Amino acid sequence: MNLNDLQLLKSLAYVDGAWCGADGGATFPVTDPASGALVAAVPDMGAAETRRAIAAADRAWPAWRNKTAKERAAVLRKWYELMLANAADIARMMTIEQGKPYAEAMGEVLYAASFVEWFAEEAKRVYGDTIPATQADKRLIVVKQPIGVCAAITPWNFPAAMITRKVGPALAAGCTVVVKPAEQTPLTALALAELAHRAGFPAGVFNVVTGSAASAPKIGGELTGNPTVRKLSFTGSTEVGRLLMAQCAPSVKKVSLELGGNAPLIVFDDADLDAAVEGALASKYRNTGQTCVCANRLLVQEGVYDAFAVKLAVRAKELRVGSGLEEGVVQGPLIDEQALAKVEEHVADALAKGAKVLTGGRRHALGGTFYEPTVIADVTPDMKCAREETFGPVAPLFRFKTEAEAIAMANDTEFGLAAYFFSRDVARCFRVGEALEYGMVGVNTGIMSNEVAPFGGVKQSGIGREGSKYGIEEYLEIKYLCFGGIA
């Protein structure tokens, strides 16, 4: 791998301030989804190694929590600065192991770093309360304290940002962390660990354990079952989130879950169609459609349906597909064959039930897991793409007549992560924004994630919020102190 700093490419896990392998020496391969080539082999760990990482985090916790907020913030700030200084290498590594275009990967590194910067600042703004007493001789005080050892299980689609969005607030709050990155993208996580080491985090404060898909249940079982861990944060599917939540129940762990979505993008007949098309492109095809907040259903009012469909199909056809390291590429490969199979299944199901392809609809000529940017018209609620998260570059267009119908269609799902709509009617913007049953709503925009706003969903899309001033609260306990005998 061609990097400016080869020390960022790690083939060992990071536990208690040291680089280590699996107990038995087992490893698993990391491959480039664009070429299928072997990139690296990293430790295939299990429950025993995870238990030691938890113990290391527990030993490190008292000293870390007792540092002042300013002291913790200084180390976080150094980590942030190192991310910026090494952004090109991290982005290249991410493109190679995950597949996203280099420009997107660079954008993610900056996005990931922004959470570390934000929470370095928020560490100094953890405020308590003084409550007016009910009795003259008492004083009532509320303080906030770090919850303890935290576990973070992160996905492959945003291998840097999903770590910093969890680890940043945890470390700022005074917690210590054990991270289990996705098996497809451990190299980005280990590069972040190397930079954390350089930044000066004490041994045991930040740990990364790696494992294959076969080992994930062992690692996850230890993270959820070990009573030393007081908090679990997970980003991934609703199915796995339910399982982890159940496993955390016996020890009553606090959980933050950012789960699946089925995001609607509504285009009303009073929308700026060109802006709506660009918003749909940004939301749908970014990261090859492999984001939990990407538009999964495009609901278009009948008066502009045909015009919007033509415009979107033309723009989608122009998107250049290829290896993420090639100049000008805006869509890379799907992460693996399983992802490709799901996309093909959804397209085939839609076509069998009467939908028609306006562009794409098949594997790309490049082969492998590349798939053409696709737009499908005449999609109906009985099709799989209406109910399931496609997680690929397929834009299914649904037709609606009235505002009430659009809201009903959008809310007709067990998920509630993100929604989008386009309209130039100010009153409608408020009505629809308030009526949509989602944790986040983008109005006249296809991208809304940032470090200063709360990220999270409702219904079966999750629990808790990440980013913003609310993100650090997920890693704090509220303690009430009642002082008596004050006269």
XYZ file of C-alpha atoms in Angstrom:
487
model
C 0.000 0.000 0.000
C 1.442 3.347 -1.064
C 1.333 5.553 2.042
C 3.370 8.530 3.181
C 3.637 6.954 6.640
C 3.766 3.167 6.511
C 3.553 3.022 10.316
C -0.171 3.696 9.927
C -0.683 0.309 8.261
C -1.040 -2.055 11.193
C -1.488 -5.830 11.149
C -1.903 -6.176 14.920
C -4.670 -5.194 17.337
C -4.181 -2.480 19.963
C -4.754 -3.401 23.616
C -3.455 -1.739 26.783
C -1.158 0.570 24.832
C 0.561 -2.263 22.930
C 0.194 -4.004 19.566
C -0.750 -7.669 19.856
C -1.965 -10.670 17.912
C -4.587 -13.300 18.642
C -3.711 -15.852 21.313
C -3.316 -18.677 18.829
C -1.826 -16.515 16.108
C -4.939 -16.755 13.928
C -5.560 -14.050 11.354
C -8.198 -13.203 8.770
C -7.793 -11.478 5.399
C -8.685 -7.911 4.498
C -9.405 -7.498 0.789
C -9.921 -4.666 -1.676
C -13.571 -4.842 -2.858
C -12.624 -3.166 -6.144
C -10.104 -5.828 -7.159
C -10.522 -8.683 -4.716
C -6.807 -8.432 -3.923
C -5.483 -9.281 -0.483
C -4.531 -6.105 1.387
C -3.532 -7.395 4.819
C -4.130 -10.036 7.471
C -5.111 -8.956 10.985
C -5.632 -10.858 14.262
C -8.716 -13.043 14.532
C -9.447 -12.546 18.205
C -12.087 -14.020 20.449
C -13.559 -13.779 23.929
C -10.304 -14.186 25.880
C -8.500 -11.346 24.118
C -11.594 -9.152 24.422
C -11.767 -9.889 28.140
C -8.184 -8.687 28.538
C -8.968 -5.511 26.605
C -11.914 -4.846 28.925
C -9.686 -5.433 31.950
C -7.119 -2.994 30.544
C -9.826 -0.381 30.025
C -11.044 -0.931 33.574
C -7.548 -0.454 35.015
C -7.080 2.736 33.015
C -10.438 4.223 33.940
C -9.750 5.687 37.428
C -6.780 7.768 36.289
C -8.473 8.893 33.064
C -11.727 9.929 34.728
C -9.792 11.841 37.379
C -8.022 13.993 34.818
C -9.525 17.413 34.431
C -11.757 18.042 31.458
C -9.090 20.381 30.106
C -6.448 17.646 30.332
C -8.631 15.143 28.479
C -9.503 17.796 25.912
C -5.825 18.448 25.207
C -5.184 14.804 24.295
C -8.315 14.680 22.141
C -7.230 17.868 20.395
C -3.843 16.331 19.618
C -5.590 13.259 18.171
C -7.703 15.550 15.991
C -4.627 17.378 14.715
C -2.901 14.086 13.874
C -5.959 12.953 11.907
C -5.812 16.097 9.814
C -2.063 15.759 9.286
C -2.459 12.146 8.121
C -5.788 12.524 6.315
C -4.434 11.561 2.887
C -3.026 8.249 4.140
C -6.150 7.342 6.114
C -8.360 8.183 3.130
C -6.274 6.055 0.780
C -6.347 3.150 3.230
C -10.103 3.516 3.567
C -10.650 3.506 -0.187
C -8.579 0.357 -0.563
C -10.325 -1.648 2.163
C -13.845 -0.212 1.826
C -14.129 0.798 -1.841
C -15.514 4.333 -1.632
C -14.021 6.965 -3.961
C -10.964 8.731 -2.603
C -12.709 12.112 -2.503
C -15.474 10.596 -0.368
C -12.908 8.891 1.854
C -11.093 12.176 2.371
C -14.406 13.792 3.227
C -15.062 11.065 5.776
C -11.681 11.543 7.445
C -12.419 15.248 7.908
C -15.925 14.379 9.117
C -14.477 11.829 11.548
C -11.957 14.337 12.849
C -14.693 16.919 13.392
C -16.256 14.731 16.098
C -12.970 14.550 17.969
C -12.573 18.324 17.770
C -16.183 18.904 18.850
C -16.056 16.580 21.835
C -12.663 17.892 22.905
C -14.509 21.169 23.329
C -17.628 19.590 24.865
C -15.514 17.895 27.555
C -15.263 21.298 29.223
C -19.010 21.886 29.065
C -20.378 19.021 31.167
C -22.506 21.042 33.530
C -24.462 19.987 36.614
C -27.248 21.775 38.482
C -28.017 23.410 41.784
C -31.661 22.802 42.712
C -33.606 25.110 45.046
C -33.992 23.113 48.243
C -37.310 22.066 49.745
C -35.921 22.552 53.273
C -33.890 25.484 54.592
C -31.061 23.359 56.002
C -30.431 21.389 52.792
C -28.570 21.974 49.541
C -29.366 19.903 46.442
C -26.659 19.379 43.843
C -26.613 17.398 40.575
C -23.308 16.266 39.070
C -22.519 14.237 35.959
C -19.926 11.483 36.028
C -18.480 9.122 33.377
C -20.376 5.860 33.125
C -17.256 3.664 32.995
C -15.839 1.167 30.519
C -17.631 1.418 27.170
C -17.797 -0.918 24.182
C -18.219 0.292 20.607
C -19.102 -2.004 17.708
C -18.746 -0.160 14.416
C -19.745 -0.828 10.777
C -17.784 -0.983 7.540
C -19.594 1.756 5.603
C -18.031 4.634 7.568
C -14.999 2.973 9.173
C -13.493 6.166 10.622
C -16.451 8.404 11.441
C -18.458 5.729 13.234
C -15.509 5.188 15.564
C -14.860 8.833 16.390
C -18.574 9.591 16.776
C -18.650 7.031 19.616
C -15.134 7.171 21.026
C -14.861 10.974 20.954
C -17.677 11.624 23.443
C -16.782 8.593 25.557
C -13.192 9.724 26.060
C -14.246 13.340 26.545
C -16.656 12.272 29.284
C -13.903 10.379 31.104
C -14.775 6.843 30.001
C -12.419 4.245 28.555
C -13.274 2.272 25.426
C -12.923 -1.074 23.678
C -13.684 -0.869 19.947
C -14.609 -3.794 17.704
C -14.466 -2.579 14.075
C -16.179 -4.385 11.218
C -14.202 -7.311 9.827
C -14.184 -5.730 6.351
C -12.495 -2.504 7.500
C -10.159 -3.003 10.468
C -7.206 -1.128 8.949
C -8.797 2.302 9.294
C -9.577 1.562 12.949
C -6.012 0.449 13.624
C -4.626 3.564 11.925
C -6.779 5.668 14.245
C -5.390 3.656 17.169
C -1.837 4.424 16.042
C -2.657 8.130 15.950
C -4.337 7.889 19.363
C -1.152 6.294 20.688
C 0.909 9.163 19.284
C -1.540 11.683 20.737
C -0.713 10.444 24.224
C -3.752 8.528 25.431
C -2.631 6.455 28.428
C -2.436 2.682 28.002
C -5.847 1.039 28.236
C -7.892 4.162 27.582
C -8.491 3.289 23.912
C -8.365 -0.337 22.727
C -9.131 -2.003 19.384
C -9.852 -5.726 19.079
C -10.250 -7.296 15.640
C -12.060 -10.418 14.563
C -13.567 -12.183 11.581
C -17.265 -12.691 10.971
C -16.956 -16.117 12.580
C -15.398 -14.602 15.700
C -17.776 -11.648 15.971
C -20.305 -13.511 18.190
C -17.515 -14.378 20.647
C -16.242 -10.808 20.816
C -19.753 -9.376 20.926
C -20.780 -11.865 23.583
C -17.928 -10.767 25.825
C -18.604 -7.062 25.272
C -22.295 -7.477 26.100
C -21.947 -10.102 28.819
C -18.992 -8.778 30.783
C -20.343 -6.812 33.778
C -17.333 -4.484 33.745
C -18.649 -2.923 30.537
C -21.282 -0.360 31.515
C -22.248 0.973 28.099
C -22.528 -0.451 24.564
C -22.761 1.657 21.432
C -23.544 -0.113 18.155
C -24.131 0.955 14.576
C -25.476 -1.704 12.234
C -28.584 -3.633 11.304
C -31.753 -3.648 13.384
C -31.578 -7.446 13.545
C -28.138 -7.435 15.173
C -29.081 -4.441 17.329
C -31.988 -6.371 18.831
C -29.668 -9.283 19.614
C -27.069 -7.068 21.290
C -29.762 -5.262 23.269
C -31.052 -8.591 24.567
C -27.538 -9.685 25.498
C -27.027 -6.436 27.441
C -30.256 -6.883 29.400
C -28.993 -9.269 32.134
C -26.380 -6.733 33.277
C -28.685 -3.755 32.530
C -26.130 -1.996 30.364
C -26.863 1.393 28.908
C -27.110 1.119 25.114
C -26.922 3.470 22.161
C -28.137 1.889 18.940
C -28.002 3.404 15.463
C -29.809 0.826 13.365
C -31.384 0.296 9.959
C -33.361 2.784 7.944
C -35.843 2.994 5.096
C -35.482 6.662 4.288
C -38.096 8.343 2.111
C -37.196 11.269 -0.125
C -40.365 13.144 -1.073
C -40.549 15.459 -4.085
C -43.617 17.711 -4.056
C -44.924 19.351 -7.201
C -43.849 22.782 -5.950
C -40.222 21.693 -5.513
C -37.227 23.014 -7.400
C -36.791 19.885 -9.529
C -33.136 20.466 -10.338
C -32.340 20.898 -6.645
C -34.395 17.793 -5.849
C -32.488 15.760 -8.432
C -29.127 16.874 -7.055
C -30.315 16.172 -3.517
C -31.475 12.708 -4.540
C -28.144 11.979 -6.223
C -26.217 13.029 -3.127
C -28.430 11.049 -0.781
C -28.897 7.934 -2.906
C -25.581 7.239 -4.616
C -23.055 8.438 -2.034
C -20.962 5.495 -0.827
C -22.632 3.394 -3.555
C -25.921 3.695 -1.682
C -24.432 1.951 1.345
C -25.438 4.384 4.074
C -28.098 4.018 6.737
C -29.505 7.460 5.913
C -29.513 7.230 2.118
C -32.841 7.631 0.321
C -34.326 4.151 -0.010
C -37.704 5.264 -1.402
C -38.221 8.269 -3.676
C -41.832 9.452 -3.437
C -42.696 11.844 -6.278
C -45.948 13.782 -6.720
C -47.751 12.808 -9.907
C -47.600 16.288 -11.468
C -43.790 16.211 -11.651
C -43.204 12.451 -11.622
C -42.266 12.020 -15.278
C -40.076 15.124 -15.436
C -38.239 14.187 -12.254
C -37.759 10.593 -13.424
C -36.174 11.704 -16.698
C -33.876 14.227 -15.025
C -32.730 11.754 -12.364
C -32.116 8.968 -14.885
C -30.003 11.254 -17.062
C -27.869 12.374 -14.119
C -27.527 8.860 -12.682
C -26.326 7.548 -16.033
C -23.553 10.151 -16.005
C -22.074 8.904 -12.720
C -18.662 7.372 -13.327
C -18.160 3.932 -11.784
C -14.776 2.405 -11.019
C -12.017 1.866 -8.511
C -12.120 4.560 -5.867
C -8.489 5.493 -6.504
C -9.166 6.430 -10.142
C -9.544 10.108 -10.960
C -13.141 11.190 -11.534
C -14.804 8.076 -10.107
C -17.886 8.898 -8.009
C -19.212 5.376 -7.369
C -17.103 2.461 -6.234
C -17.942 -1.228 -5.791
C -20.397 -2.726 -3.353
C -18.653 -4.082 -0.278
C -19.062 -7.787 -1.116
C -20.991 -10.429 -3.068
C -23.717 -10.611 -0.425
C -24.434 -6.906 -0.889
C -24.495 -7.339 -4.654
C -26.907 -10.265 -4.377
C -29.351 -8.188 -2.316
C -29.319 -5.361 -4.863
C -29.961 -7.819 -7.686
C -32.748 -9.457 -5.691
C -34.524 -6.138 -5.123
C -34.254 -5.094 -8.765
C -35.456 -8.481 -10.039
C -38.384 -8.448 -7.615
C -39.436 -4.965 -8.729
C -39.250 -5.844 -12.413
C -41.208 -9.054 -11.890
C -43.986 -7.025 -10.257
C -44.282 -4.427 -13.014
C -41.597 -1.807 -12.434
C -39.388 -0.656 -15.289
C -35.730 0.302 -15.426
C -34.975 3.825 -16.636
C -31.214 3.392 -16.378
C -28.866 0.737 -15.018
C -30.490 -2.321 -13.512
C -27.561 -4.684 -13.971
C -24.005 -5.477 -12.959
C -21.436 -3.093 -14.328
C -19.163 -4.175 -17.163
C -16.217 -3.863 -14.762
C -17.386 -7.093 -13.117
C -16.743 -7.941 -9.492
C -19.210 -6.232 -7.183
C -19.660 -3.140 -9.340
C -23.281 -2.279 -10.112
C -24.649 0.375 -12.430
C -26.337 3.438 -10.914
C -29.991 2.496 -11.277
C -33.330 4.284 -11.459
C -36.574 2.251 -11.442
C -40.002 3.713 -12.208
C -43.548 2.567 -11.405
C -42.536 1.052 -8.080
C -45.331 -0.044 -5.739
C -45.540 -0.775 -1.981
C -45.679 -4.560 -2.508
C -42.112 -4.670 -3.813
C -39.145 -5.611 -1.604
C -37.420 -2.280 -2.153
C -40.392 -0.599 -0.460
C -40.001 -2.581 2.767
C -36.340 -3.543 2.995
C -33.184 -1.453 3.019
C -31.565 -2.054 -0.374
C -28.156 -0.661 0.636
C -27.107 -0.164 -2.948
C -27.213 2.293 -5.888
C -30.889 1.767 -6.753
C -33.402 4.636 -6.751
C -37.018 3.327 -6.815
C -39.615 5.954 -7.775
C -43.053 5.792 -6.149
C -45.975 7.961 -7.239
C -48.330 9.879 -4.914
C -51.186 12.373 -5.328
C -51.606 14.369 -2.109
C -49.497 15.598 0.786
C -51.428 13.397 3.207
C -50.765 10.359 1.023
C -47.044 11.151 0.883
C -46.813 11.419 4.670
C -48.719 8.165 5.127
C -46.462 6.369 2.626
C -43.316 7.770 4.217
C -44.374 6.720 7.723
C -45.518 3.248 6.646
C -42.414 1.477 7.948
C -41.066 0.185 11.245
C -37.955 2.307 10.697
C -37.496 5.972 11.545
C -33.934 7.144 11.019
C -33.811 9.780 8.263
C -36.267 11.363 5.834
C -35.980 14.057 3.179
C -38.378 16.213 1.223
C -38.281 19.024 -1.310
C -40.822 21.838 -1.411
C -40.820 25.632 -1.828
C -43.960 26.073 0.297
C -42.855 27.302 3.736
C -46.045 26.206 5.486
C -45.760 22.751 3.927
C -42.145 22.502 5.061
C -43.235 22.927 8.679
C -46.269 20.621 8.366
C -44.433 17.775 6.696
C -41.285 18.147 8.782
C -43.311 17.789 11.966
C -45.481 14.943 10.631
C -42.674 12.653 9.469
C -41.913 9.980 12.094
C -38.138 10.159 11.840
C -35.293 11.242 14.076
C -33.799 13.442 11.352
C -35.476 15.279 8.486
C -33.691 17.037 5.639
C -35.714 19.853 4.053
C -34.519 20.788 0.556
C -31.221 18.985 1.095
C -29.964 15.445 0.592
C -27.139 15.589 3.145
C -27.590 16.681 6.749
C -25.050 14.869 8.961
C -22.515 16.928 10.902
C -20.856 16.970 14.293
C -22.978 19.729 15.858
C -26.442 18.223 15.274
C -27.943 15.137 16.975
C -27.810 11.970 14.858
C -30.232 9.135 15.631
C -33.567 7.537 14.908
C -36.917 6.555 16.356
C -38.996 3.362 16.225
C -36.796 0.407 15.226
C -34.006 2.624 13.917
C -32.396 2.971 17.291
C -31.966 4.479 20.730
C -29.954 7.525 21.741
C -28.179 10.295 19.836
C -24.646 10.794 18.561
C -22.867 14.066 17.877
C -24.060 17.465 19.131
C -24.266 18.550 22.760
C -26.468 15.510 23.405
C -23.828 12.990 22.311
C -21.665 13.268 25.401
C -24.718 12.791 27.650
C -24.897 9.169 26.439
C -21.656 8.492 28.331
C -22.528 10.242 31.582
C -24.431 9.230 34.697
C -26.457 11.758 36.679
C -25.766 11.797 40.410
C -27.834 13.710 42.965
C -26.095 14.949 46.132
C -28.236 16.057 49.083
C -26.398 18.033 51.782
C -28.149 18.304 55.142
C -27.465 20.110 58.394
C -26.644 23.419 56.756
C -27.854 26.204 59.023
